[in-house]
Coordinates of C-alpha atoms in Angstrom, one line a residue:
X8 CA -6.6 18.2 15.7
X9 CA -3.3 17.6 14.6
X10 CA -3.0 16.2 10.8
X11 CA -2.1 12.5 10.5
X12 CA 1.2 13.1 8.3
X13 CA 2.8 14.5 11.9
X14 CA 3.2 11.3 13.1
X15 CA 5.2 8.6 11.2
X16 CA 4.5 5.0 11.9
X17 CA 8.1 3.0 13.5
X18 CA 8.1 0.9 16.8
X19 CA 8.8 3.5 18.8
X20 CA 5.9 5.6 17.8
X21 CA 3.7 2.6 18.2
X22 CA 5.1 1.9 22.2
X23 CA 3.7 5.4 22.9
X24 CA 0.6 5.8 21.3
X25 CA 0.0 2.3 23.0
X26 CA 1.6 3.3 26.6
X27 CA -0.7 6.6 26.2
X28 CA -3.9 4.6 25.5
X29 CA -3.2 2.3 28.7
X30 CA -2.6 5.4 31.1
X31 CA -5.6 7.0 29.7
X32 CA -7.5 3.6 30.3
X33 CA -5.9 2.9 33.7
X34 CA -4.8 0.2 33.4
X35 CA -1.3 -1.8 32.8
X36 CA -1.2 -3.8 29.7
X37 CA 1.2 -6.7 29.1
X38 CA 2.0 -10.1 27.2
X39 CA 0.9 -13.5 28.5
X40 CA 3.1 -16.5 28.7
X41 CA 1.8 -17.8 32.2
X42 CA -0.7 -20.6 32.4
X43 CA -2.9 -18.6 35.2
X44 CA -2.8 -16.1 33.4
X45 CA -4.5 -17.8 30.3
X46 CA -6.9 -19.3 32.8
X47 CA -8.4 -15.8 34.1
X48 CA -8.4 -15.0 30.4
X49 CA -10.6 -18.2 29.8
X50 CA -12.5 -17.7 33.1
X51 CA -12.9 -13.9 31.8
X52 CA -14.6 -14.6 28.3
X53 CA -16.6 -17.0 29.6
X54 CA -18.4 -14.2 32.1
X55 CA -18.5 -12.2 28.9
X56 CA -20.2 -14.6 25.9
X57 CA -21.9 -17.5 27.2
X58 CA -25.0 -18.5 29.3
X59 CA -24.5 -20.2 32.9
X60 CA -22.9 -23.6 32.5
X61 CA -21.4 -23.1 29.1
X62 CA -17.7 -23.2 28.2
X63 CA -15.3 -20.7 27.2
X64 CA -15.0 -19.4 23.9
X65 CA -11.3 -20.5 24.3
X66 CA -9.3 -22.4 26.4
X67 CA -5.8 -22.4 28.3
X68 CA -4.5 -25.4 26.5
X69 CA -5.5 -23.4 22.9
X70 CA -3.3 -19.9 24.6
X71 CA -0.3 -21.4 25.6
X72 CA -0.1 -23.2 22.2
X73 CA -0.4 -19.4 20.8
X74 CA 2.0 -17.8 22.8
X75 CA 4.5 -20.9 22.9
X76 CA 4.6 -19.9 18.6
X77 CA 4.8 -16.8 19.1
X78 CA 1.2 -15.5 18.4
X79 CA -0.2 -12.2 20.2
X80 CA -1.8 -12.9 23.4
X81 CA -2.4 -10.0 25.5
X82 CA -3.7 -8.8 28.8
X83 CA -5.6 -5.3 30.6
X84 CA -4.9 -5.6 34.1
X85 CA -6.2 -2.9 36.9
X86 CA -4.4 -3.6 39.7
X87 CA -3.8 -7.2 39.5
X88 CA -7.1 -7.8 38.4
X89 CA -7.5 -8.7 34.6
X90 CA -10.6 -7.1 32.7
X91 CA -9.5 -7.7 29.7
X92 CA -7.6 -9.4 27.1
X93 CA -6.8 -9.9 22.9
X94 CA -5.6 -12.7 21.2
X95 CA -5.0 -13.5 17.6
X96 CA -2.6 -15.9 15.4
X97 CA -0.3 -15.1 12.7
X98 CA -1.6 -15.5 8.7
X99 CA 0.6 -16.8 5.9
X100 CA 3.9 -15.7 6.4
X101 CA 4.0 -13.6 3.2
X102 CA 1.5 -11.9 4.4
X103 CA 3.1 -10.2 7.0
X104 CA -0.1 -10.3 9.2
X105 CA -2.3 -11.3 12.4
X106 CA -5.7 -12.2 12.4
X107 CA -7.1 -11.3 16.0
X108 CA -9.8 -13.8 17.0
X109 CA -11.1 -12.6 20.0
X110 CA -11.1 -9.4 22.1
X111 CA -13.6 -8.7 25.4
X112 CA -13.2 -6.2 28.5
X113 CA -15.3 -6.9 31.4
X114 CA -18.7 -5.3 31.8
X115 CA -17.1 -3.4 34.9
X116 CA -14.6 -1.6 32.7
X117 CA -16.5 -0.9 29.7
X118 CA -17.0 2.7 28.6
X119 CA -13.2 3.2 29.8
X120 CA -11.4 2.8 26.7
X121 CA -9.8 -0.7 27.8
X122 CA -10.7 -2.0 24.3
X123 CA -9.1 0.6 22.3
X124 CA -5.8 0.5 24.7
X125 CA -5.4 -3.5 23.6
X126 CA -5.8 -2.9 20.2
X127 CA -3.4 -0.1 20.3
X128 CA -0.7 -2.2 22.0
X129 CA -1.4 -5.4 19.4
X130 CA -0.3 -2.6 16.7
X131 CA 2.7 -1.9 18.8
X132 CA 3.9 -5.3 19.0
X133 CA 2.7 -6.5 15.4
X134 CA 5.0 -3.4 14.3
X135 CA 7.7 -4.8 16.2
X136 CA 7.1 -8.1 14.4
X137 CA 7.9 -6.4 11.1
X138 CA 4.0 -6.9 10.5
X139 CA 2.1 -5.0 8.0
X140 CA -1.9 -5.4 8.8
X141 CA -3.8 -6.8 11.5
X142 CA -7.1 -8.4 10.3
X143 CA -10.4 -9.0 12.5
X144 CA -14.2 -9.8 12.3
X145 CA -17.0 -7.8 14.6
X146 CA -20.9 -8.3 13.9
X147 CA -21.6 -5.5 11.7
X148 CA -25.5 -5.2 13.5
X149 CA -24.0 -3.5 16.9
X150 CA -23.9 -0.2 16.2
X151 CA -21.1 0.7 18.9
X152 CA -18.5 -2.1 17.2
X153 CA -18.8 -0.5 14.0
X154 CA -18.6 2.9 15.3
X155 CA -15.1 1.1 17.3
X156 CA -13.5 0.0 14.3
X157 CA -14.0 1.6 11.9
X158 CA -14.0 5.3 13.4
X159 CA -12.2 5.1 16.4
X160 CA -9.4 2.6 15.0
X161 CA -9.7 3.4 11.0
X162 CA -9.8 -0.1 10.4
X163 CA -11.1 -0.8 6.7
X164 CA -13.7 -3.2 5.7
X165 CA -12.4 -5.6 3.2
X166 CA -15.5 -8.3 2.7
X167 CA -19.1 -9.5 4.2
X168 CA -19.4 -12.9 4.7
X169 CA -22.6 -14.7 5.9
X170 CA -22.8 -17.4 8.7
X171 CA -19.2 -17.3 9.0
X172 CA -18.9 -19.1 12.5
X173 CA -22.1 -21.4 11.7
X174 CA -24.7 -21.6 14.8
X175 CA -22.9 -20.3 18.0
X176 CA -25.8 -19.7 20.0
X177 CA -24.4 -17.9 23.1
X178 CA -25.3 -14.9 25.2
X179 CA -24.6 -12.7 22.5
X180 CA -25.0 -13.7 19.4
X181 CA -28.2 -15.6 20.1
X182 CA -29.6 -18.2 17.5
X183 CA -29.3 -16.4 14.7
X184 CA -26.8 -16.8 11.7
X185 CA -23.4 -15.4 12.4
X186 CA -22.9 -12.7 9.4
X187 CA -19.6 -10.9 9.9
X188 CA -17.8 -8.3 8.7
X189 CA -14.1 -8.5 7.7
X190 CA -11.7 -5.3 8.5
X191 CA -8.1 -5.0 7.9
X192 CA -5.9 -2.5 9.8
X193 CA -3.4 -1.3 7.8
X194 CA -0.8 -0.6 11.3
X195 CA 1.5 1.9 9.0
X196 CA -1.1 3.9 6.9
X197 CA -1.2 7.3 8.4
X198 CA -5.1 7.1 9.2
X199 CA -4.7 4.5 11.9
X200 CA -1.2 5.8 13.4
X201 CA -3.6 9.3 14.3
X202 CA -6.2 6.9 15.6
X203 CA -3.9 5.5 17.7
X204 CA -3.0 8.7 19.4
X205 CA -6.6 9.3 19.8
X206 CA -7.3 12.1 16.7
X207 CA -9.4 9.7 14.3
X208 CA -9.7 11.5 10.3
X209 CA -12.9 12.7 9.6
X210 CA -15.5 10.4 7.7
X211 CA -15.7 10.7 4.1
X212 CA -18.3 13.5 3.5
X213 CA -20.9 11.9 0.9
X214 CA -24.7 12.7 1.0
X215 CA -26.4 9.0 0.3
X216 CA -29.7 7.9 -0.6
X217 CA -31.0 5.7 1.8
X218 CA -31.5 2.0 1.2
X219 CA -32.2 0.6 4.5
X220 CA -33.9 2.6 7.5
X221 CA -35.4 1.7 11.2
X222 CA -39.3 1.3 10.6
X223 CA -42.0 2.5 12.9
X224 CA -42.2 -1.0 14.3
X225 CA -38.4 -0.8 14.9
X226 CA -37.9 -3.2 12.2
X227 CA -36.0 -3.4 9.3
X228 CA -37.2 -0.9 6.2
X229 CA -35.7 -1.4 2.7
X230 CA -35.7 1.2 0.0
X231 CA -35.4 1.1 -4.0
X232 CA -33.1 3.2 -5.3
X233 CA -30.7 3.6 -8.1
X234 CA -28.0 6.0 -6.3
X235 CA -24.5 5.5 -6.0
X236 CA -24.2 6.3 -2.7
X237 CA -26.6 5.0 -0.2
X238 CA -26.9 4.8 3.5
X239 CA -28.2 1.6 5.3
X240 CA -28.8 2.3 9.1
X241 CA -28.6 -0.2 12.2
X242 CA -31.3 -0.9 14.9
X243 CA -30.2 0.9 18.0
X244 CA -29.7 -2.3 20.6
X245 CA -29.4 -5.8 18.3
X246 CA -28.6 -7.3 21.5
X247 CA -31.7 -6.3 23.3
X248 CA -33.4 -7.4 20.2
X249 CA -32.1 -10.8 20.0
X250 CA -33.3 -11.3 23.8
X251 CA -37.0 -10.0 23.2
X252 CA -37.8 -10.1 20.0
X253 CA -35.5 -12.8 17.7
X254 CA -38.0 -13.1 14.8
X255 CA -37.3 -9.1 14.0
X256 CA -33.7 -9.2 14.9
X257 CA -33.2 -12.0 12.1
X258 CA -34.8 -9.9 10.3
X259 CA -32.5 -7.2 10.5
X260 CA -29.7 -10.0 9.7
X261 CA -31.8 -10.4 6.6
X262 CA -31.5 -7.2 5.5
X263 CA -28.1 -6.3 6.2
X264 CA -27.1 -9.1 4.5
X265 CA -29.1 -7.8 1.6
X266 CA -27.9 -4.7 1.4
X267 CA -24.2 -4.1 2.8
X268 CA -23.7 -7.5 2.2
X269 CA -24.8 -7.6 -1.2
X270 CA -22.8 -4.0 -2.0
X271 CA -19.4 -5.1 -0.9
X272 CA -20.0 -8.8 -2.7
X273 CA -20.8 -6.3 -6.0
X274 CA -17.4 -4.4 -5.6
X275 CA -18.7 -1.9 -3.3
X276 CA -17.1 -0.4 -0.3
X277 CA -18.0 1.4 3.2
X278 CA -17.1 4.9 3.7
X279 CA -18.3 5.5 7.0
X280 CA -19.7 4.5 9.9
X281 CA -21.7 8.2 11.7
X282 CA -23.0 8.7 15.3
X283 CA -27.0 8.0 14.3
X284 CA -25.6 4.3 13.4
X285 CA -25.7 4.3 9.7
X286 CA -22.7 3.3 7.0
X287 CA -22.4 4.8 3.9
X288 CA -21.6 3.0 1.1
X289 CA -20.1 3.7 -2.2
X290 CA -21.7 1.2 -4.7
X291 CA -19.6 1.9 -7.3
X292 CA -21.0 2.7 -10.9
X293 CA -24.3 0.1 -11.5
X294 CA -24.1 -1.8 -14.3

């Protein structure tokens, strides 16, 4: 694995990593300004997050508004066929940042690395914006968008915050409340420019005692402890949970929302995300 330092974070850089990440992915990856285009991309997150008969999470008027000022609004296309797509809008100016709402690759394409290749080209062009960080939210239950963010793109968790979209009720998220987690991607921090070229850094090696654990039942298992260092695991498949058995998912929201939630609301902070689905989280000294 090559060490992050080799690579030093400009424009240029960025266009590689991100032309690299759409070869690997197959796919040609480009800017939207065209109203069809923003209507696949409607017509495209709507197969993704809602029931039959619902309406898109976003709409063509809302995308051409966002591109028309300049905001990111990008596309995945396989052939001519688009199967996925990003958007996000810019945050104070002296912030220097984008907050990316929404990002979804079809179900045909998953498990190809579509996902990572559009968040690789937003860092391209927010670094050609002059932009310093790129902030998002992902549902810290799903084990495989944690894994996503904050391994594969060294993104860095920045807060917890409970119900933050109020009751959505769609095909993913179900009925329950809509607890999120905040990450910020620092686009020049050596970390994320060796994610981008595919060489992630190696998690934070920290033994912790474990606070929250998958029961027997599959549900939720909380454990006292006084460490500084604790692990709090995920169910394997929320999704499937939320589907079957949406009295014990909620209560996995519960205690996530107890424990993460609670630790980085109390100054702590998330040092990794492993492969058996569990963060680790420095609590900082307990008062």
């Amino acid at each position: 694995m090559t060490d992050a330092a080799a690579y030093s974070a400009s424009p240029e850089e960025a266009a590689d990593a991100a032309s690299a990440a759409a070869s690997r992915a197959g796919v040609e990856i480009r800017l939207l300004t065209d109203v069809t285009d923003f209507a696949r991309v409607a017509d495209l997150f709507q197969n993704i997050w809602t029931k039959q008969g619902e309406t898109s999470p976003v709409n063509v008027e809302t995308l051409r508004a966002l591109s028309k000022a300049g905001s990111y609004v990008g596309g995945a296309f396989e052939h001519d066929e688009l199967v996925g797509a990003c958007f996000g809008f810019f945050a104070a100016p002296d912030q220097r940042a984008l907050h990316s709402h929404i990002a979804g690759v079809s179900a045909r394409m998953r498990g190809r690395s579509v996902g990572f290749a559009l968040k690789v080209h937003q860092r391209a062009w927010a670094l050609g914006e002059g932009l310093d960080e790129i902030s998002w939210t992902f549902d810290p239950l799903i084990s495989r968008n944690a894994h996503f963010n904050l391994v594969k793109l060294a993104a860095s968790p920045t807060s917890y915050h409970r119900n933050f979209y109020g009751h959505m009720a769609d095909a993913l998220n179900g009925t329950d409340d809509t607890d999120r987690m905040l990450v910020t991607w620092y686009v020049r921090d050596p970390r994320v420019v060796a994610a981008c070229h595919g060489e992630p850094a190696p998690a934070d090696d920290h033994d912790g005692a474990t606070l929250l654990s998958v029961g027997e039942d599959l549900g939720p298992m909380r454990h006292r402890t006084e460490a500084r260092f604790v692990r709090v695991a995920l169910p394997r498949d929320i999704e499937a949970l939320r589907l079957t058995e949406p009295a014990r998912a909620s209560a996995w929201r519960l205690a996530l929302r107890e424990t993460l939630g609670s630790a980085l609301e109390g100054g702590g902070r998330v040092l990794s995300f492993d492969r058996s689905g569990a963060y680790t989280i420095d609590r900082g000294e307990q008062g």
